[in-house]
């Protein structure tokens, strides 16, 4: 009841800080998984360049698994917060239970892909036998033991929906620490563990994810007492599942489009393996920065959704205002770090032949962070106010409709030798600026039709 009162009565400015900081840390730590793997793999004694390229190629599928888990969690988060705001405990229990049922289905799909689809996927992006072998080994392990990341994503959102974001952060920290400790032990072969190379990086990652999921399961069962628990609530309910995905499907598509974008960019850059690897490394740094915006978005969504369930016009307006202000501040910090220290990141990854491409990408693409962060905040606001379609349109513009044709066209000039690879990187700032303008138009429309009409 205290958590519910906090969502109802605490000033929005203070509530967003209190909920946002743990969520931001949680998302930042989630990005650490891939950064840590790449840093340790890049310093392997043998085959480090091939290993970095392999991790670049597997990254879109890892993102896709996270996309489906987090997207389902986002729908659960917003629907659960709104349902609790309406005081409907029975429906809240069904929302939570059905999200876990969906998690089982998602895991089965990932498992089947891990067994049957991994080799075909990796071979579509490279003809290098060493890269292919490393990529298949790493990705198969991540898919077969993907239940950790899937259920962590769901339990994280269930805790965030009730205002307990601190506990989701604790779970994330535990998983990240486990991953960081196990990475050098399993990759390099320290102590009783034999040297496993890229396979060791994969095992360290999934073990950390499973540790996080188990801990958050315990927190969920012990702390989320606003609604009931048990297998009976996991019985599929078509109405509840439809409501979850009415909100969550745009988030899934948004995250999935990121996977598609990275995959297609890998194909566009296939003519230059060093540029391809550089893009993969930069994307992990970019995700670290943008995950700060995603973390704040995960505070924006339940706060505004709860206020929308209460029909509190002022709290909705405050949620929009402070959400955008804090997002802009975070993105300015991210731009400063990436523009000032690109060499330090290149050294962290031991980028080798990809170093100059990596630094160039960082200096150009980081300009887009401000507009990208605002777009992420817009999408969190849309999702809280039943604006799933608007959220989907922004995602399509950012990660498919504008970015890929632009990058493809720019790559033609590169191949003709008329301009450098850096021309491709400029497709990112151009895309985010156009999408941000469209997002502002959508926000004005949603405020007029769904917020201003409230008493």
PDB file of N, CA and C in Angstrom, residues 133-223:
ATOM      1  N   UNK A 133      32.791 -19.994 -36.991  1.00  0.00           N
ATOM      2  CA  UNK A 133      32.839 -20.974 -35.895  1.00  0.00           C
ATOM      3  C   UNK A 133      32.653 -20.297 -34.544  1.00  0.00           C
ATOM      4  N   UNK A 134      33.321 -19.179 -34.347  1.00  0.00           N
ATOM      5  CA  UNK A 134      33.202 -18.457 -33.078  1.00  0.00           C
ATOM      6  C   UNK A 134      31.786 -17.920 -32.876  1.00  0.00           C
ATOM      7  N   UNK A 135      31.216 -17.349 -33.938  1.00  0.00           N
ATOM      8  CA  UNK A 135      29.874 -16.777 -33.830  1.00  0.00           C
ATOM      9  C   UNK A 135      28.821 -17.826 -33.523  1.00  0.00           C
ATOM     10  N   UNK A 136      28.905 -18.981 -34.182  1.00  0.00           N
ATOM     11  CA  UNK A 136      27.945 -20.057 -33.949  1.00  0.00           C
ATOM     12  C   UNK A 136      28.044 -20.566 -32.512  1.00  0.00           C
ATOM     13  N   UNK A 137      29.275 -20.771 -32.030  1.00  0.00           N
ATOM     14  CA  UNK A 137      29.469 -21.268 -30.664  1.00  0.00           C
ATOM     15  C   UNK A 137      28.879 -20.311 -29.631  1.00  0.00           C
ATOM     16  N   UNK A 138      29.188 -19.030 -29.782  1.00  0.00           N
ATOM     17  CA  UNK A 138      28.732 -18.028 -28.811  1.00  0.00           C
ATOM     18  C   UNK A 138      27.210 -17.915 -28.817  1.00  0.00           C
ATOM     19  N   UNK A 139      26.635 -17.782 -30.021  1.00  0.00           N
ATOM     20  CA  UNK A 139      25.199 -17.512 -30.110  1.00  0.00           C
ATOM     21  C   UNK A 139      24.370 -18.726 -29.689  1.00  0.00           C
ATOM     22  N   UNK A 140      24.846 -19.933 -30.006  1.00  0.00           N
ATOM     23  CA  UNK A 140      24.091 -21.128 -29.616  1.00  0.00           C
ATOM     24  C   UNK A 140      23.956 -21.212 -28.097  1.00  0.00           C
ATOM     25  N   UNK A 141      25.024 -20.932 -27.386  1.00  0.00           N
ATOM     26  CA  UNK A 141      24.974 -20.960 -25.918  1.00  0.00           C
ATOM     27  C   UNK A 141      23.985 -19.912 -25.403  1.00  0.00           C
ATOM     28  N   UNK A 142      24.045 -18.703 -25.966  1.00  0.00           N
ATOM     29  CA  UNK A 142      23.166 -17.622 -25.507  1.00  0.00           C
ATOM     30  C   UNK A 142      21.695 -17.931 -25.757  1.00  0.00           C
ATOM     31  N   UNK A 143      21.386 -18.626 -26.856  1.00  0.00           N
ATOM     32  CA  UNK A 143      19.992 -18.944 -27.180  1.00  0.00           C
ATOM     33  C   UNK A 143      19.468 -20.103 -26.332  1.00  0.00           C
ATOM     34  N   UNK A 144      20.264 -21.149 -26.193  1.00  0.00           N
ATOM     35  CA  UNK A 144      19.819 -22.336 -25.462  1.00  0.00           C
ATOM     36  C   UNK A 144      19.602 -22.021 -23.983  1.00  0.00           C
ATOM     37  N   UNK A 145      20.386 -21.103 -23.439  1.00  0.00           N
ATOM     38  CA  UNK A 145      20.250 -20.743 -22.012  1.00  0.00           C
ATOM     39  C   UNK A 145      19.696 -19.321 -21.901  1.00  0.00           C
ATOM     40  N   UNK A 146      18.761 -18.988 -22.775  1.00  0.00           N
ATOM     41  CA  UNK A 146      18.210 -17.624 -22.805  1.00  0.00           C
ATOM     42  C   UNK A 146      17.119 -17.375 -21.773  1.00  0.00           C
ATOM     43  N   UNK A 147      16.701 -18.425 -21.033  1.00  0.00           N
ATOM     44  CA  UNK A 147      15.621 -18.205 -20.060  1.00  0.00           C
ATOM     45  C   UNK A 147      16.019 -17.195 -18.991  1.00  0.00           C
ATOM     46  N   UNK A 148      17.321 -17.033 -18.742  1.00  0.00           N
ATOM     47  CA  UNK A 148      17.771 -16.064 -17.734  1.00  0.00           C
ATOM     48  C   UNK A 148      17.419 -14.642 -18.125  1.00  0.00           C
ATOM     49  N   UNK A 149      17.792 -14.232 -19.340  1.00  0.00           N
ATOM     50  CA  UNK A 149      17.541 -12.857 -19.769  1.00  0.00           C
ATOM     51  C   UNK A 149      16.052 -12.616 -19.981  1.00  0.00           C
ATOM     52  N   UNK A 150      15.313 -13.621 -20.442  1.00  0.00           N
ATOM     53  CA  UNK A 150      13.877 -13.445 -20.693  1.00  0.00           C
ATOM     54  C   UNK A 150      13.131 -13.206 -19.384  1.00  0.00           C
ATOM     55  N   UNK A 151      13.345 -14.085 -18.403  1.00  0.00           N
ATOM     56  CA  UNK A 151      12.590 -13.935 -17.155  1.00  0.00           C
ATOM     57  C   UNK A 151      13.129 -12.804 -16.296  1.00  0.00           C
ATOM     58  N   UNK A 152      14.406 -12.494 -16.422  1.00  0.00           N
ATOM     59  CA  UNK A 152      14.889 -11.292 -15.746  1.00  0.00           C
ATOM     60  C   UNK A 152      14.141 -10.069 -16.252  1.00  0.00           C
ATOM     61  N   UNK A 153      13.993  -9.959 -17.580  1.00  0.00           N
ATOM     62  CA  UNK A 153      13.306  -8.799 -18.178  1.00  0.00           C
ATOM     63  C   UNK A 153      11.878  -8.674 -17.664  1.00  0.00           C
ATOM     64  N   UNK A 154      11.190  -9.815 -17.495  1.00  0.00           N
ATOM     65  CA  UNK A 154       9.799  -9.783 -17.034  1.00  0.00           C
ATOM     66  C   UNK A 154       9.709  -9.424 -15.549  1.00  0.00           C
ATOM     67  N   UNK A 155      10.521 -10.070 -14.722  1.00  0.00           N
ATOM     68  CA  UNK A 155      10.470  -9.765 -13.285  1.00  0.00           C
ATOM     69  C   UNK A 155      10.906  -8.331 -13.007  1.00  0.00           C
ATOM     70  N   UNK A 156      11.848  -7.824 -13.799  1.00  0.00           N
ATOM     71  CA  UNK A 156      12.279  -6.435 -13.655  1.00  0.00           C
ATOM     72  C   UNK A 156      11.102  -5.486 -13.833  1.00  0.00           C
ATOM     73  N   UNK A 157      10.307  -5.708 -14.884  1.00  0.00           N
ATOM     74  CA  UNK A 157       9.179  -4.822 -15.155  1.00  0.00           C
ATOM     75  C   UNK A 157       8.066  -4.988 -14.117  1.00  0.00           C
ATOM     76  N   UNK A 158       7.878  -6.204 -13.604  1.00  0.00           N
ATOM     77  CA  UNK A 158       6.868  -6.406 -12.565  1.00  0.00           C
ATOM     78  C   UNK A 158       7.226  -5.631 -11.294  1.00  0.00           C
ATOM     79  N   UNK A 159       8.503  -5.588 -10.962  1.00  0.00           N
ATOM     80  CA  UNK A 159       8.937  -4.824  -9.797  1.00  0.00           C
ATOM     81  C   UNK A 159       8.858  -3.321 -10.056  1.00  0.00           C
ATOM     82  N   UNK A 160       9.215  -2.904 -11.262  1.00  0.00           N
ATOM     83  CA  UNK A 160       9.157  -1.475 -11.592  1.00  0.00           C
ATOM     84  C   UNK A 160       7.716  -0.962 -11.587  1.00  0.00           C
ATOM     85  N   UNK A 161       6.782  -1.793 -12.019  1.00  0.00           N
ATOM     86  CA  UNK A 161       5.383  -1.359 -12.086  1.00  0.00           C
ATOM     87  C   UNK A 161       4.808  -1.039 -10.719  1.00  0.00           C
ATOM     88  N   UNK A 162       5.361  -1.647  -9.676  1.00  0.00           N
ATOM     89  CA  UNK A 162       4.879  -1.384  -8.315  1.00  0.00           C
ATOM     90  C   UNK A 162       5.780  -0.392  -7.573  1.00  0.00           C
ATOM     91  N   UNK A 163       6.709   0.242  -8.312  1.00  0.00           N
ATOM     92  CA  UNK A 163       7.563   1.258  -7.705  1.00  0.00           C
ATOM     93  C   UNK A 163       8.792   0.712  -7.012  1.00  0.00           C
ATOM     94  N   UNK A 164       9.108  -0.589  -7.209  1.00  0.00           N
ATOM     95  CA  UNK A 164      10.253  -1.212  -6.520  1.00  0.00           C
ATOM     96  C   UNK A 164      11.449  -1.351  -7.453  1.00  0.00           C
ATOM     97  N   UNK A 165      11.784  -0.279  -8.129  1.00  0.00           N
ATOM     98  CA  UNK A 165      12.857  -0.331  -9.117  1.00  0.00           C
ATOM     99  C   UNK A 165      14.219  -0.595  -8.477  1.00  0.00           C
ATOM    100  N   UNK A 166      14.388  -0.251  -7.202  1.00  0.00           N
ATOM    101  CA  UNK A 166      15.668  -0.491  -6.524  1.00  0.00           C
ATOM    102  C   UNK A 166      16.017  -1.975  -6.548  1.00  0.00           C
ATOM    103  N   UNK A 167      15.007  -2.831  -6.353  1.00  0.00           N
ATOM    104  CA  UNK A 167      15.268  -4.271  -6.281  1.00  0.00           C
ATOM    105  C   UNK A 167      15.630  -4.841  -7.647  1.00  0.00           C
ATOM    106  N   UNK A 168      15.054  -4.287  -8.711  1.00  0.00           N
ATOM    107  CA  UNK A 168      15.447  -4.749 -10.050  1.00  0.00           C
ATOM    108  C   UNK A 168      16.898  -4.365 -10.326  1.00  0.00           C
ATOM    109  N   UNK A 169      17.319  -3.215  -9.799  1.00  0.00           N
ATOM    110  CA  UNK A 169      18.703  -2.794  -9.970  1.00  0.00           C
ATOM    111  C   UNK A 169      19.654  -3.705  -9.209  1.00  0.00           C
ATOM    112  N   UNK A 170      19.249  -4.105  -8.010  1.00  0.00           N
ATOM    113  CA  UNK A 170      20.083  -5.036  -7.232  1.00  0.00           C
ATOM    114  C   UNK A 170      20.305  -6.326  -8.026  1.00  0.00           C
ATOM    115  N   UNK A 171      19.233  -6.843  -8.610  1.00  0.00           N
ATOM    116  CA  UNK A 171      19.355  -8.048  -9.419  1.00  0.00           C
ATOM    117  C   UNK A 171      20.276  -7.847 -10.606  1.00  0.00           C
ATOM    118  N   UNK A 172      20.181  -6.701 -11.244  1.00  0.00           N
ATOM    119  CA  UNK A 172      21.036  -6.400 -12.387  1.00  0.00           C
ATOM    120  C   UNK A 172      22.491  -6.307 -11.972  1.00  0.00           C
ATOM    121  N   UNK A 173      22.742  -5.662 -10.827  1.00  0.00           N
ATOM    122  CA  UNK A 173      24.112  -5.527 -10.328  1.00  0.00           C
ATOM    123  C   UNK A 173      24.718  -6.900 -10.059  1.00  0.00           C
ATOM    124  N   UNK A 174      23.957  -7.772  -9.419  1.00  0.00           N
ATOM    125  CA  UNK A 174      24.454  -9.115  -9.103  1.00  0.00           C
ATOM    126  C   UNK A 174      24.835  -9.845 -10.392  1.00  0.00           C
ATOM    127  N   UNK A 175      23.964  -9.795 -11.405  1.00  0.00           N
ATOM    128  CA  UNK A 175      24.256 -10.460 -12.664  1.00  0.00           C
ATOM    129  C   UNK A 175      25.484  -9.893 -13.352  1.00  0.00           C
ATOM    130  N   UNK A 176      25.616  -8.563 -13.349  1.00  0.00           N
ATOM    131  CA  UNK A 176      26.767  -7.921 -13.988  1.00  0.00           C
ATOM    132  C   UNK A 176      28.070  -8.292 -13.289  1.00  0.00           C
ATOM    133  N   UNK A 177      28.039  -8.310 -11.948  1.00  0.00           N
ATOM    134  CA  UNK A 177      29.240  -8.670 -11.182  1.00  0.00           C
ATOM    135  C   UNK A 177      29.645 -10.117 -11.464  1.00  0.00           C
ATOM    136  N   UNK A 178      28.656 -11.008 -11.487  1.00  0.00           N
ATOM    137  CA  UNK A 178      28.940 -12.417 -11.800  1.00  0.00           C
ATOM    138  C   UNK A 178      29.566 -12.528 -13.191  1.00  0.00           C
ATOM    139  N   UNK A 179      29.013 -11.808 -14.154  1.00  0.00           N
ATOM    140  CA  UNK A 179      29.543 -11.836 -15.512  1.00  0.00           C
ATOM    141  C   UNK A 179      30.977 -11.328 -15.568  1.00  0.00           C
ATOM    142  N   UNK A 180      31.235 -10.214 -14.914  1.00  0.00           N
ATOM    143  CA  UNK A 180      32.570  -9.607 -14.948  1.00  0.00           C
ATOM    144  C   UNK A 180      33.598 -10.521 -14.289  1.00  0.00           C
ATOM    145  N   UNK A 181      33.206 -11.174 -13.191  1.00  0.00           N
ATOM    146  CA  UNK A 181      34.138 -12.080 -12.499  1.00  0.00           C
ATOM    147  C   UNK A 181      34.435 -13.315 -13.355  1.00  0.00           C
ATOM    148  N   UNK A 182      33.383 -13.876 -13.970  1.00  0.00           N
ATOM    149  CA  UNK A 182      33.551 -15.119 -14.718  1.00  0.00           C
ATOM    150  C   UNK A 182      34.205 -14.917 -16.084  1.00  0.00           C
ATOM    151  N   UNK A 183      34.054 -13.737 -16.686  1.00  0.00           N
ATOM    152  CA  UNK A 183      34.604 -13.513 -18.030  1.00  0.00           C
ATOM    153  C   UNK A 183      36.093 -13.862 -18.133  1.00  0.00           C
ATOM    154  N   UNK A 184      36.978 -13.225 -17.362  1.00  0.00           N
ATOM    155  CA  UNK A 184      38.406 -13.566 -17.514  1.00  0.00           C
ATOM    156  C   UNK A 184      38.710 -15.007 -17.121  1.00  0.00           C
ATOM    157  N   UNK A 185      37.988 -15.521 -16.117  1.00  0.00           N
ATOM    158  CA  UNK A 185      38.236 -16.900 -15.673  1.00  0.00           C
ATOM    159  C   UNK A 185      37.929 -17.892 -16.791  1.00  0.00           C
ATOM    160  N   UNK A 186      36.801 -17.700 -17.466  1.00  0.00           N
ATOM    161  CA  UNK A 186      36.359 -18.670 -18.466  1.00  0.00           C
ATOM    162  C   UNK A 186      36.947 -18.402 -19.854  1.00  0.00           C
ATOM    163  N   UNK A 187      37.212 -17.132 -20.175  1.00  0.00           N
ATOM    164  CA  UNK A 187      37.795 -16.815 -21.482  1.00  0.00           C
ATOM    165  C   UNK A 187      39.262 -17.206 -21.533  1.00  0.00           C
ATOM    166  N   UNK A 188      40.029 -16.782 -20.515  1.00  0.00           N
ATOM    167  CA  UNK A 188      41.475 -16.980 -20.527  1.00  0.00           C
ATOM    168  C   UNK A 188      41.925 -18.289 -19.876  1.00  0.00           C
ATOM    169  N   UNK A 189      41.047 -18.884 -19.050  1.00  0.00           N
ATOM    170  CA  UNK A 189      41.427 -20.102 -18.349  1.00  0.00           C
ATOM    171  C   UNK A 189      42.257 -19.804 -17.114  1.00  0.00           C
ATOM    172  N   UNK A 190      41.598 -19.348 -16.055  1.00  0.00           N
ATOM    173  CA  UNK A 190      42.276 -18.996 -14.806  1.00  0.00           C
ATOM    174  C   UNK A 190      41.879 -20.008 -13.737  1.00  0.00           C
ATOM    175  N   UNK A 191      42.857 -20.442 -12.939  1.00  0.00           N
ATOM    176  CA  UNK A 191      42.561 -21.412 -11.879  1.00  0.00           C
ATOM    177  C   UNK A 191      42.193 -22.773 -12.464  1.00  0.00           C
ATOM    178  N   UNK A 192      41.193 -23.416 -11.881  1.00  0.00           N
ATOM    179  CA  UNK A 192      40.830 -24.764 -12.350  1.00  0.00           C
ATOM    180  C   UNK A 192      40.085 -24.772 -13.681  1.00  0.00           C
ATOM    181  N   UNK A 193      39.647 -23.607 -14.160  1.00  0.00           N
ATOM    182  CA  UNK A 193      38.864 -23.528 -15.407  1.00  0.00           C
ATOM    183  C   UNK A 193      39.799 -23.535 -16.617  1.00  0.00           C
ATOM    184  N   UNK A 194      39.492 -24.372 -17.605  1.00  0.00           N
ATOM    185  CA  UNK A 194      40.304 -24.409 -18.820  1.00  0.00           C
ATOM    186  C   UNK A 194      39.976 -23.213 -19.712  1.00  0.00           C
ATOM    187  N   UNK A 195      40.904 -22.843 -20.597  1.00  0.00           N
ATOM    188  CA  UNK A 195      40.708 -21.709 -21.494  1.00  0.00           C
ATOM    189  C   UNK A 195      39.602 -22.040 -22.497  1.00  0.00           C
ATOM    190  N   UNK A 196      38.553 -21.202 -22.547  1.00  0.00           N
ATOM    191  CA  UNK A 196      37.393 -21.475 -23.393  1.00  0.00           C
ATOM    192  C   UNK A 196      37.194 -20.441 -24.493  1.00  0.00           C
ATOM    193  N   UNK A 197      37.915 -19.326 -24.449  1.00  0.00           N
ATOM    194  CA  UNK A 197      37.790 -18.315 -25.485  1.00  0.00           C
ATOM    195  C   UNK A 197      36.393 -17.729 -25.569  1.00  0.00           C
ATOM    196  N   UNK A 198      35.870 -17.635 -26.795  1.00  0.00           N
ATOM    197  CA  UNK A 198      34.558 -17.027 -27.020  1.00  0.00           C
ATOM    198  C   UNK A 198      33.454 -17.797 -26.300  1.00  0.00           C
ATOM    199  N   UNK A 199      33.556 -19.117 -26.233  1.00  0.00           N
ATOM    200  CA  UNK A 199      32.553 -19.908 -25.500  1.00  0.00           C
ATOM    201  C   UNK A 199      32.515 -19.489 -24.031  1.00  0.00           C
ATOM    202  N   UNK A 200      33.659 -19.191 -23.459  1.00  0.00           N
ATOM    203  CA  UNK A 200      33.710 -18.753 -22.067  1.00  0.00           C
ATOM    204  C   UNK A 200      32.968 -17.449 -21.861  1.00  0.00           C
ATOM    205  N   UNK A 201      33.095 -16.523 -22.846  1.00  0.00           N
ATOM    206  CA  UNK A 201      32.361 -15.255 -22.759  1.00  0.00           C
ATOM    207  C   UNK A 201      30.859 -15.508 -22.759  1.00  0.00           C
ATOM    208  N   UNK A 202      30.413 -16.444 -23.584  1.00  0.00           N
ATOM    209  CA  UNK A 202      28.981 -16.751 -23.656  1.00  0.00           C
ATOM    210  C   UNK A 202      28.487 -17.363 -22.352  1.00  0.00           C
ATOM    211  N   UNK A 203      29.242 -18.324 -21.810  1.00  0.00           N
ATOM    212  CA  UNK A 203      28.820 -18.950 -20.555  1.00  0.00           C
ATOM    213  C   UNK A 203      28.798 -17.945 -19.399  1.00  0.00           C
ATOM    214  N   UNK A 204      29.777 -17.045 -19.355  1.00  0.00           N
ATOM    215  CA  UNK A 204      29.801 -16.023 -18.307  1.00  0.00           C
ATOM    216  C   UNK A 204      28.572 -15.136 -18.394  1.00  0.00           C
ATOM    217  N   UNK A 205      28.180 -14.797 -19.624  1.00  0.00           N
ATOM    218  CA  UNK A 205      27.013 -13.940 -19.831  1.00  0.00           C
ATOM    219  C   UNK A 205      25.735 -14.612 -19.350  1.00  0.00           C
ATOM    220  N   UNK A 206      25.501 -15.846 -19.788  1.00  0.00           N
ATOM    221  CA  UNK A 206      24.227 -16.496 -19.446  1.00  0.00           C
ATOM    222  C   UNK A 206      24.160 -16.856 -17.968  1.00  0.00           C
ATOM    223  N   UNK A 207      25.286 -17.181 -17.350  1.00  0.00           N
ATOM    224  CA  UNK A 207      25.271 -17.470 -15.913  1.00  0.00           C
ATOM    225  C   UNK A 207      24.901 -16.208 -15.132  1.00  0.00           C
ATOM    226  N   UNK A 208      25.444 -15.069 -15.546  1.00  0.00           N
ATOM    227  CA  UNK A 208      25.076 -13.810 -14.903  1.00  0.00           C
ATOM    228  C   UNK A 208      23.605 -13.495 -15.072  1.00  0.00           C
ATOM    229  N   UNK A 209      23.059 -13.769 -16.256  1.00  0.00           N
ATOM    230  CA  UNK A 209      21.639 -13.521 -16.505  1.00  0.00           C
ATOM    231  C   UNK A 209      20.748 -14.420 -15.658  1.00  0.00           C
ATOM    232  N   UNK A 210      21.117 -15.681 -15.535  1.00  0.00           N
ATOM    233  CA  UNK A 210      20.328 -16.607 -14.716  1.00  0.00           C
ATOM    234  C   UNK A 210      20.368 -16.179 -13.252  1.00  0.00           C
ATOM    235  N   UNK A 211      21.529 -15.740 -12.767  1.00  0.00           N
ATOM    236  CA  UNK A 211      21.635 -15.272 -11.376  1.00  0.00           C
ATOM    237  C   UNK A 211      20.699 -14.096 -11.131  1.00  0.00           C
ATOM    238  N   UNK A 212      20.657 -13.161 -12.081  1.00  0.00           N
ATOM    239  CA  UNK A 212      19.765 -12.006 -11.955  1.00  0.00           C
ATOM    240  C   UNK A 212      18.300 -12.443 -11.920  1.00  0.00           C
ATOM    241  N   UNK A 213      17.931 -13.357 -12.824  1.00  0.00           N
ATOM    242  CA  UNK A 213      16.534 -13.800 -12.908  1.00  0.00           C
ATOM    243  C   UNK A 213      16.087 -14.490 -11.623  1.00  0.00           C
ATOM    244  N   UNK A 214      16.938 -15.343 -11.069  1.00  0.00           N
ATOM    245  CA  UNK A 214      16.575 -16.057  -9.832  1.00  0.00           C
ATOM    246  C   UNK A 214      16.378 -15.084  -8.684  1.00  0.00           C
ATOM    247  N   UNK A 215      17.271 -14.109  -8.565  1.00  0.00           N
ATOM    248  CA  UNK A 215      17.155 -13.137  -7.477  1.00  0.00           C
ATOM    249  C   UNK A 215      15.888 -12.294  -7.618  1.00  0.00           C
ATOM    250  N   UNK A 216      15.567 -11.873  -8.848  1.00  0.00           N
ATOM    251  CA  UNK A 216      14.365 -11.061  -9.033  1.00  0.00           C
ATOM    252  C   UNK A 216      13.092 -11.888  -8.831  1.00  0.00           C
ATOM    253  N   UNK A 217      13.137 -13.180  -9.130  1.00  0.00           N
ATOM    254  CA  UNK A 217      12.000 -14.049  -8.820  1.00  0.00           C
ATOM    255  C   UNK A 217      11.717 -14.034  -7.317  1.00  0.00           C
ATOM    256  N   UNK A 218      12.761 -14.122  -6.535  1.00  0.00           N
ATOM    257  CA  UNK A 218      12.603 -14.097  -5.070  1.00  0.00           C
ATOM    258  C   UNK A 218      12.023 -12.757  -4.623  1.00  0.00           C
ATOM    259  N   UNK A 219      12.565 -11.650  -5.157  1.00  0.00           N
ATOM    260  CA  UNK A 219      12.046 -10.323  -4.793  1.00  0.00           C
ATOM    261  C   UNK A 219      10.574 -10.192  -5.181  1.00  0.00           C
ATOM    262  N   UNK A 220      10.236 -10.656  -6.376  1.00  0.00           N
ATOM    263  CA  UNK A 220       8.855 -10.559  -6.861  1.00  0.00           C
ATOM    264  C   UNK A 220       7.893 -11.311  -5.934  1.00  0.00           C
ATOM    265  N   UNK A 221       8.244 -12.517  -5.561  1.00  0.00           N
ATOM    266  CA  UNK A 221       7.355 -13.334  -4.727  1.00  0.00           C
ATOM    267  C   UNK A 221       7.208 -12.753  -3.326  1.00  0.00           C
ATOM    268  N   UNK A 222       8.275 -12.166  -2.805  1.00  0.00           N
ATOM    269  CA  UNK A 222       8.248 -11.670  -1.423  1.00  0.00           C
ATOM    270  C   UNK A 222       7.699 -10.252  -1.294  1.00  0.00           C
ATOM    271  N   UNK A 223       7.900  -9.423  -2.321  1.00  0.00           N
ATOM    272  CA  UNK A 223       7.599  -8.000  -2.173  1.00  0.00           C
ATOM    273  C   UNK A 223       6.346  -7.534  -2.909  1.00  0.00           C
TER     274      UNK A 223
END
